[in-house]
mmCIF file of C-alpha atoms and ligand atoms in Angstrom:
data_model
loop_
_atom_site.group_PDB
_atom_site.id
_atom_site.type_symbol
_atom_site.label_atom_id
_atom_site.label_comp_id
_atom_site.label_asym_id
_atom_site.label_seq_id
_atom_site.Cartn_x
_atom_site.Cartn_y
_atom_site.Cartn_z
ATOM 1 C CA MET A 1 -11.538 11.733 -3.277
ATOM 2 C CA LEU A 2 -12.392 8.182 -4.259
ATOM 3 C CA GLU A 3 -14.835 5.959 -2.424
ATOM 4 C CA ILE A 4 -12.487 3.239 -1.259
ATOM 5 C CA GLN A 5 -15.333 0.976 -0.221
ATOM 6 C CA LYS A 6 -16.525 0.600 -3.802
ATOM 7 C CA PHE A 7 -13.367 -1.305 -4.766
ATOM 8 C CA THR A 8 -13.589 -5.081 -4.532
ATOM 9 C CA LYS A 9 -9.825 -5.517 -4.911
ATOM 10 C CA ILE A 10 -6.934 -3.063 -4.685
ATOM 11 C CA ILE A 11 -3.536 -4.003 -6.111
ATOM 12 C CA ALA A 12 -0.692 -1.621 -5.337
ATOM 13 C CA ALA A 13 2.819 -1.798 -6.798
ATOM 14 C CA ASN A 14 5.520 -0.382 -4.548
ATOM 15 C CA TRP A 15 8.580 0.015 -6.735
ATOM 16 C CA LYS A 16 10.670 1.267 -3.800
ATOM 17 C CA MET A 17 13.940 2.852 -5.020
ATOM 18 C CA ASN A 18 14.040 1.006 -8.331
ATOM 19 C CA GLY A 19 13.472 1.903 -11.963
ATOM 20 C CA SER A 20 14.636 4.244 -14.684
ATOM 21 C CA ILE A 21 13.031 6.047 -17.610
ATOM 22 C CA ASN A 22 13.860 3.098 -19.812
ATOM 23 C CA PHE A 23 12.379 0.639 -17.336
ATOM 24 C CA ILE A 24 9.186 2.675 -17.092
ATOM 25 C CA ASN A 25 8.721 2.930 -20.853
ATOM 26 C CA ASN A 26 9.134 -0.825 -21.233
ATOM 27 C CA PHE A 27 6.925 -1.572 -18.245
ATOM 28 C CA LEU A 28 4.057 0.578 -19.449
ATOM 29 C CA ASN A 29 4.332 -0.807 -22.989
ATOM 30 C CA ASP A 30 4.150 -4.344 -21.690
ATOM 31 C CA LEU A 31 1.421 -3.837 -19.118
ATOM 32 C CA ASP A 32 -1.303 -6.113 -20.386
ATOM 33 C CA ASP A 33 -4.346 -4.611 -22.067
ATOM 34 C CA LEU A 34 -6.361 -7.091 -20.055
ATOM 35 C CA THR A 35 -5.366 -5.068 -17.074
ATOM 36 C CA PHE A 36 -7.159 -2.116 -18.478
ATOM 37 C CA GLU A 37 -10.316 -4.091 -19.213
ATOM 38 C CA ASN A 38 -10.248 -5.266 -15.639
ATOM 39 C CA ILE A 39 -9.938 -1.774 -14.325
ATOM 40 C CA ASN A 40 -12.662 -0.453 -16.539
ATOM 41 C CA ASP A 41 -15.194 -2.295 -14.457
ATOM 42 C CA GLN A 42 -14.364 0.329 -11.820
ATOM 43 C CA SER A 43 -14.293 -2.165 -9.002
ATOM 44 C CA ILE A 44 -10.600 -3.037 -9.351
ATOM 45 C CA CYS A 45 -8.131 -0.415 -8.246
ATOM 46 C CA ILE A 46 -4.556 -0.689 -9.494
ATOM 47 C CA ILE A 47 -2.034 1.720 -8.029
ATOM 48 C CA ILE A 48 1.546 2.273 -9.188
ATOM 49 C CA CYS A 49 3.887 3.857 -6.630
ATOM 50 C CA PRO A 50 7.142 4.846 -8.380
ATOM 51 C CA PRO A 51 10.026 6.829 -6.889
ATOM 52 C CA PHE A 52 9.182 10.557 -6.750
ATOM 53 C CA THR A 53 11.494 11.433 -9.630
ATOM 54 C CA TYR A 54 9.417 9.348 -12.021
ATOM 55 C CA SER A 55 5.958 10.135 -10.678
ATOM 56 C CA TYR A 56 5.210 12.937 -13.098
ATOM 57 C CA LEU A 57 6.449 10.960 -16.076
ATOM 58 C CA ILE A 58 4.173 8.100 -15.127
ATOM 59 C CA ALA A 59 1.258 10.381 -14.301
ATOM 60 C CA ASN A 60 1.246 11.482 -17.914
ATOM 61 C CA LYS A 61 1.331 7.961 -19.276
ATOM 62 C CA LEU A 62 -0.818 5.874 -16.944
ATOM 63 C CA LYS A 63 -4.125 4.739 -18.343
ATOM 64 C CA ASN A 64 -6.710 3.413 -15.936
ATOM 65 C CA CYS A 65 -4.240 2.916 -13.103
ATOM 66 C CA TYR A 66 -3.955 5.232 -10.157
ATOM 67 C CA LEU A 67 -0.729 6.879 -9.094
ATOM 68 C CA GLY A 68 0.631 6.688 -5.562
ATOM 69 C CA GLY A 69 3.549 8.126 -3.594
ATOM 70 C CA GLN A 70 5.813 5.972 -1.432
ATOM 71 C CA ASN A 71 6.059 8.552 1.327
ATOM 72 C CA CYS A 72 5.287 12.216 1.994
ATOM 73 C CA SER A 73 6.717 14.940 4.172
ATOM 74 C CA LEU A 74 5.815 15.463 7.803
ATOM 75 C CA PHE A 75 5.317 19.096 6.817
ATOM 76 C CA LEU A 76 2.864 20.777 4.483
ATOM 77 C CA GLU A 77 5.328 23.198 2.854
ATOM 78 C CA GLY A 78 8.403 25.291 3.514
ATOM 79 C CA ALA A 79 12.124 25.010 4.175
ATOM 80 C CA TYR A 80 12.429 21.215 4.368
ATOM 81 C CA THR A 81 15.185 20.407 1.898
ATOM 82 C CA GLY A 82 14.703 17.133 0.104
ATOM 83 C CA ASP A 83 11.107 16.601 1.192
ATOM 84 C CA VAL A 84 8.046 16.159 -1.011
ATOM 85 C CA SER A 85 4.699 17.293 0.365
ATOM 86 C CA ALA A 86 1.314 15.633 0.100
ATOM 87 C CA SER A 87 -0.004 18.619 -1.864
ATOM 88 C CA MET A 88 2.809 18.202 -4.420
ATOM 89 C CA LEU A 89 1.811 14.576 -4.837
ATOM 90 C CA TYR A 90 -1.791 15.610 -5.355
ATOM 91 C CA ASP A 91 -0.704 18.315 -7.782
ATOM 92 C CA ILE A 92 0.857 15.770 -10.136
ATOM 93 C CA GLY A 93 -2.077 13.384 -9.951
ATOM 94 C CA CYS A 94 -1.420 11.075 -7.014
ATOM 95 C CA GLN A 95 -4.481 9.812 -5.249
ATOM 96 C CA PHE A 96 -2.733 7.478 -2.831
ATOM 97 C CA CYS A 97 0.361 7.577 -0.646
ATOM 98 C CA ILE A 98 2.045 4.732 1.233
ATOM 99 C CA VAL A 99 2.879 5.915 4.739
ATOM 100 C CA GLY A 100 4.756 4.130 7.494
ATOM 101 C CA HIS A 101 6.263 1.422 5.322
ATOM 102 C CA SER A 102 8.429 -0.782 7.530
ATOM 103 C CA GLU A 103 11.529 0.297 5.588
ATOM 104 C CA ARG A 104 10.781 3.887 6.606
ATOM 105 C CA ARG A 105 10.045 2.847 10.156
ATOM 106 C CA THR A 106 13.217 0.784 10.560
ATOM 107 C CA ILE A 107 15.786 2.508 8.312
ATOM 108 C CA PHE A 108 14.554 6.087 8.794
ATOM 109 C CA ASN A 109 13.268 5.647 12.353
ATOM 110 C CA GLU A 110 9.744 6.818 11.615
ATOM 111 C CA THR A 111 7.489 6.609 14.644
ATOM 112 C CA ASN A 112 3.786 5.851 14.817
ATOM 113 C CA ASN A 113 3.185 9.496 15.654
ATOM 114 C CA GLU A 114 5.030 10.639 12.530
ATOM 115 C CA VAL A 115 3.109 8.143 10.433
ATOM 116 C CA SER A 116 -0.114 9.549 11.832
ATOM 117 C CA ILE A 117 0.948 13.121 10.922
ATOM 118 C CA LYS A 118 1.782 11.988 7.384
ATOM 119 C CA ALA A 119 -1.607 10.295 7.124
ATOM 120 C CA THR A 120 -3.263 13.509 8.304
ATOM 121 C CA ASN A 121 -1.306 15.568 5.758
ATOM 122 C CA SER A 122 -2.321 13.152 3.015
ATOM 123 C CA LEU A 123 -6.001 13.326 3.885
ATOM 124 C CA LYS A 124 -5.873 17.134 4.121
ATOM 125 C CA LYS A 125 -4.583 17.179 0.553
ATOM 126 C CA ASN A 126 -7.126 14.697 -0.804
ATOM 127 C CA ILE A 127 -4.766 11.759 -0.875
ATOM 128 C CA HIS A 128 -5.731 8.353 0.478
ATOM 129 C CA PRO A 129 -3.055 7.100 2.877
ATOM 130 C CA ILE A 130 -2.084 3.432 2.718
ATOM 131 C CA ILE A 131 -0.880 2.901 6.281
ATOM 132 C CA CYS A 132 1.543 0.013 6.685
ATOM 133 C CA VAL A 133 1.799 -2.119 9.794
ATOM 134 C CA GLY A 134 3.532 -5.394 10.536
ATOM 135 C CA GLU A 135 5.373 -7.386 13.160
ATOM 136 C CA THR A 136 8.993 -8.556 13.279
ATOM 137 C CA LEU A 137 9.862 -12.255 13.348
ATOM 138 C CA GLN A 138 10.796 -11.965 17.009
ATOM 139 C CA GLN A 139 7.415 -10.436 17.838
ATOM 140 C CA LYS A 140 5.665 -13.178 15.876
ATOM 141 C CA ASN A 141 7.642 -15.885 17.663
ATOM 142 C CA ASP A 142 6.769 -14.278 20.986
ATOM 143 C CA ASN A 143 3.060 -14.445 20.036
ATOM 144 C CA ARG A 144 2.826 -10.672 20.180
ATOM 145 C CA THR A 145 1.625 -10.039 16.608
ATOM 146 C CA LYS A 146 -1.891 -8.887 17.497
ATOM 147 C CA GLU A 147 -0.739 -6.722 20.378
ATOM 148 C CA VAL A 148 1.900 -5.079 18.148
ATOM 149 C CA LEU A 149 -0.513 -4.477 15.270
ATOM 150 C CA SER A 150 -3.168 -3.095 17.537
ATOM 151 C CA LYS A 151 -0.752 -0.520 18.986
ATOM 152 C CA GLN A 152 0.643 0.392 15.565
ATOM 153 C CA ILE A 153 -2.820 0.901 14.131
ATOM 154 C CA ARG A 154 -4.165 2.948 17.032
ATOM 155 C CA GLU A 155 -1.092 5.185 17.084
ATOM 156 C CA SER A 156 -0.504 5.477 13.327
ATOM 157 C CA MET A 157 -4.056 6.358 12.331
ATOM 158 C CA ASN A 158 -5.671 9.680 13.023
ATOM 159 C CA ASP A 159 -9.104 11.014 13.837
ATOM 160 C CA ASP A 160 -9.781 11.960 10.218
ATOM 161 C CA SER A 161 -9.307 8.410 8.989
ATOM 162 C CA ASN A 162 -12.283 6.256 8.173
ATOM 163 C CA ASN A 163 -12.825 3.091 6.219
ATOM 164 C CA ASP A 164 -13.717 5.019 3.087
ATOM 165 C CA ASN A 165 -10.660 7.271 2.938
ATOM 166 C CA THR A 166 -7.806 5.216 4.413
ATOM 167 C CA ILE A 167 -6.358 1.804 3.558
ATOM 168 C CA ILE A 168 -4.356 -0.430 5.880
ATOM 169 C CA ALA A 169 -1.561 -2.657 4.548
ATOM 170 C CA TYR A 170 -0.543 -5.627 6.674
ATOM 171 C CA GLU A 171 3.071 -6.381 5.837
ATOM 172 C CA PRO A 172 4.822 -8.767 8.226
ATOM 173 C CA ILE A 173 8.376 -7.437 8.276
ATOM 174 C CA TRP A 174 9.859 -10.931 8.123
ATOM 175 C CA ALA A 175 7.919 -11.632 4.911
ATOM 176 C CA ILE A 176 9.159 -8.587 3.005
ATOM 177 C CA GLY A 177 11.645 -9.567 0.323
ATOM 178 C CA SER A 178 12.353 -12.878 2.068
ATOM 179 C CA GLY A 179 10.342 -15.313 -0.035
ATOM 180 C CA LEU A 180 8.494 -16.284 3.152
ATOM 181 C CA THR A 181 4.806 -15.648 3.725
ATOM 182 C CA PRO A 182 2.399 -16.423 6.537
ATOM 183 C CA SER A 183 0.032 -19.315 5.831
ATOM 184 C CA LEU A 184 -3.334 -18.408 4.291
ATOM 185 C CA ASP A 185 -4.982 -19.165 7.640
ATOM 186 C CA GLU A 186 -2.604 -16.801 9.411
ATOM 187 C CA ILE A 187 -3.279 -14.005 6.917
ATOM 188 C CA GLU A 188 -7.039 -14.528 7.256
ATOM 189 C CA ASP A 189 -6.771 -14.531 11.036
ATOM 190 C CA ILE A 190 -4.787 -11.280 11.178
ATOM 191 C CA HIS A 191 -6.973 -9.453 8.654
ATOM 192 C CA ASN A 192 -10.103 -10.531 10.509
ATOM 193 C CA PHE A 193 -8.549 -9.439 13.774
ATOM 194 C CA ILE A 194 -7.892 -5.935 12.376
ATOM 195 C CA LYS A 195 -11.326 -5.677 10.780
ATOM 196 C CA ASN A 196 -13.366 -7.042 13.629
ATOM 197 C CA GLU A 197 -11.490 -6.755 16.862
ATOM 198 C CA ILE A 198 -9.619 -3.460 16.930
ATOM 199 C CA GLN A 199 -12.312 -1.072 18.001
ATOM 200 C CA GLY A 200 -12.790 1.821 15.605
ATOM 201 C CA TYR A 201 -11.173 0.136 12.631
ATOM 202 C CA GLU A 202 -14.029 -2.055 11.532
ATOM 203 C CA ASN A 203 -14.287 -2.862 7.866
ATOM 204 C CA TYR A 204 -11.211 -1.028 6.726
ATOM 205 C CA LYS A 205 -9.844 -2.250 3.414
ATOM 206 C CA ILE A 206 -6.732 -4.267 4.220
ATOM 207 C CA LEU A 207 -4.030 -5.181 1.738
ATOM 208 C CA TYR A 208 -1.563 -7.993 2.334
ATOM 209 C CA GLY A 209 2.103 -7.389 1.466
ATOM 210 C CA GLY A 210 5.271 -9.468 1.774
ATOM 211 C CA SER A 211 6.741 -11.820 -0.863
ATOM 212 C CA VAL A 212 3.629 -11.779 -3.051
ATOM 213 C CA LYS A 213 4.268 -13.292 -6.461
ATOM 214 C CA SER A 214 2.129 -14.825 -9.194
ATOM 215 C CA ALA A 215 2.525 -18.269 -7.617
ATOM 216 C CA ASN A 216 0.800 -17.241 -4.375
ATOM 217 C CA SER A 217 -1.221 -14.138 -5.279
ATOM 218 C CA LYS A 218 -4.457 -15.890 -6.264
ATOM 219 C CA GLY A 219 -4.653 -17.875 -3.043
ATOM 220 C CA ILE A 220 -4.094 -14.755 -0.961
ATOM 221 C CA LEU A 221 -6.510 -12.612 -2.983
ATOM 222 C CA ASN A 222 -9.201 -15.261 -2.716
ATOM 223 C CA LEU A 223 -9.310 -14.899 1.062
ATOM 224 C CA ASP A 224 -12.488 -13.061 2.059
ATOM 225 C CA SER A 225 -10.679 -10.791 4.470
ATOM 226 C CA VAL A 226 -8.025 -9.718 1.952
ATOM 227 C CA ASP A 227 -9.018 -6.636 -0.018
ATOM 228 C CA GLY A 228 -5.880 -6.464 -2.084
ATOM 229 C CA LEU A 229 -2.120 -6.700 -2.289
ATOM 230 C CA LEU A 230 0.856 -4.415 -1.786
ATOM 231 C CA ILE A 231 3.593 -5.826 -3.979
ATOM 232 C CA GLY A 232 7.282 -4.992 -3.962
ATOM 233 C CA GLY A 233 9.739 -7.104 -5.961
ATOM 234 C CA ALA A 234 7.192 -8.877 -8.178
ATOM 235 C CA SER A 235 5.720 -5.546 -9.280
ATOM 236 C CA LEU A 236 9.013 -4.695 -10.988
ATOM 237 C CA ASN A 237 8.673 -7.646 -13.335
ATOM 238 C CA VAL A 238 5.914 -6.753 -15.764
ATOM 239 C CA ASP A 239 5.216 -10.387 -16.714
ATOM 240 C CA GLU A 240 4.783 -11.281 -13.062
ATOM 241 C CA PHE A 241 2.670 -8.208 -12.485
ATOM 242 C CA ASN A 242 0.432 -9.023 -15.477
ATOM 243 C CA LYS A 243 -0.058 -12.539 -14.120
ATOM 244 C CA ILE A 244 -0.940 -11.207 -10.667
ATOM 245 C CA LEU A 245 -3.450 -8.808 -12.249
ATOM 246 C CA SER A 246 -5.172 -11.554 -14.188
ATOM 247 C CA PHE A 247 -6.765 -13.014 -11.062
HETATM 248 P P1 13P B 1 8.148 -7.704 -1.492
HETATM 249 O O1 13P B 1 6.900 -7.965 -2.310
HETATM 250 O O2 13P B 1 9.363 -7.480 -2.328
HETATM 251 O O3 13P B 1 8.316 -8.707 -0.408
HETATM 252 O O4 13P B 1 7.927 -6.290 -0.763
HETATM 253 C C1 13P B 1 6.729 -6.064 -0.108
HETATM 254 C C2 13P B 1 6.647 -4.635 0.243
HETATM 255 O O5 13P B 1 7.422 -4.147 1.049
HETATM 256 C C3 13P B 1 5.633 -3.821 -0.442
HETATM 257 O O6 13P B 1 5.480 -2.585 0.159
#
């Protein structure tokens, strides 16, 4: 496995259920060579998380970027029609897997306990889980953000996780795909809270996600407590993505 702590910044592209073979060919052609120079210094980690159907295609074409899954099965193998296991992801070259994305939690009713099992499965199969947490707008307005995040983190992580094998992504649900983001001070405050105040989760690498684009990415990445970004929509536009990577 990789030593997560050695990375100074981690930029992950979550393509969600978007893309096609044509899109991927164009995207990879247009991904800036500068990106690769950046990555060659070994301290920048760029992760592309395509839909499963395209993972293998990308695995064979990616240079200097890491490959990630968007989800993995609750089970290790067997009669689970439609599922993809952590070991299958590893087999095709994935080193990361997003688990507990808010779209999985809300649309597919994934619980913290299930997220924790998926994180365990990932670690068992040498994959670094990227565990997503985030509050709803209602919870934010009720001043419950820290309480909610603390519970999600404690219940979604497992005993095998440590700050060198697991990444946390803070994605406020109200910021995803909305064009809204927390202020820089709010992001700093929440990341510092997770790093310093939730016992047992000190110094985890924490990515920020939610309406990141080239116009706001530098400001967010420059925050000391932000170790990287988890990008949805803007990662599908290669020009935007190149700009974000040229920080
Ligand atoms: P957007 O960047 O489209 O807001 O999505 C964020 C996200 O959900 C990444 O996992």
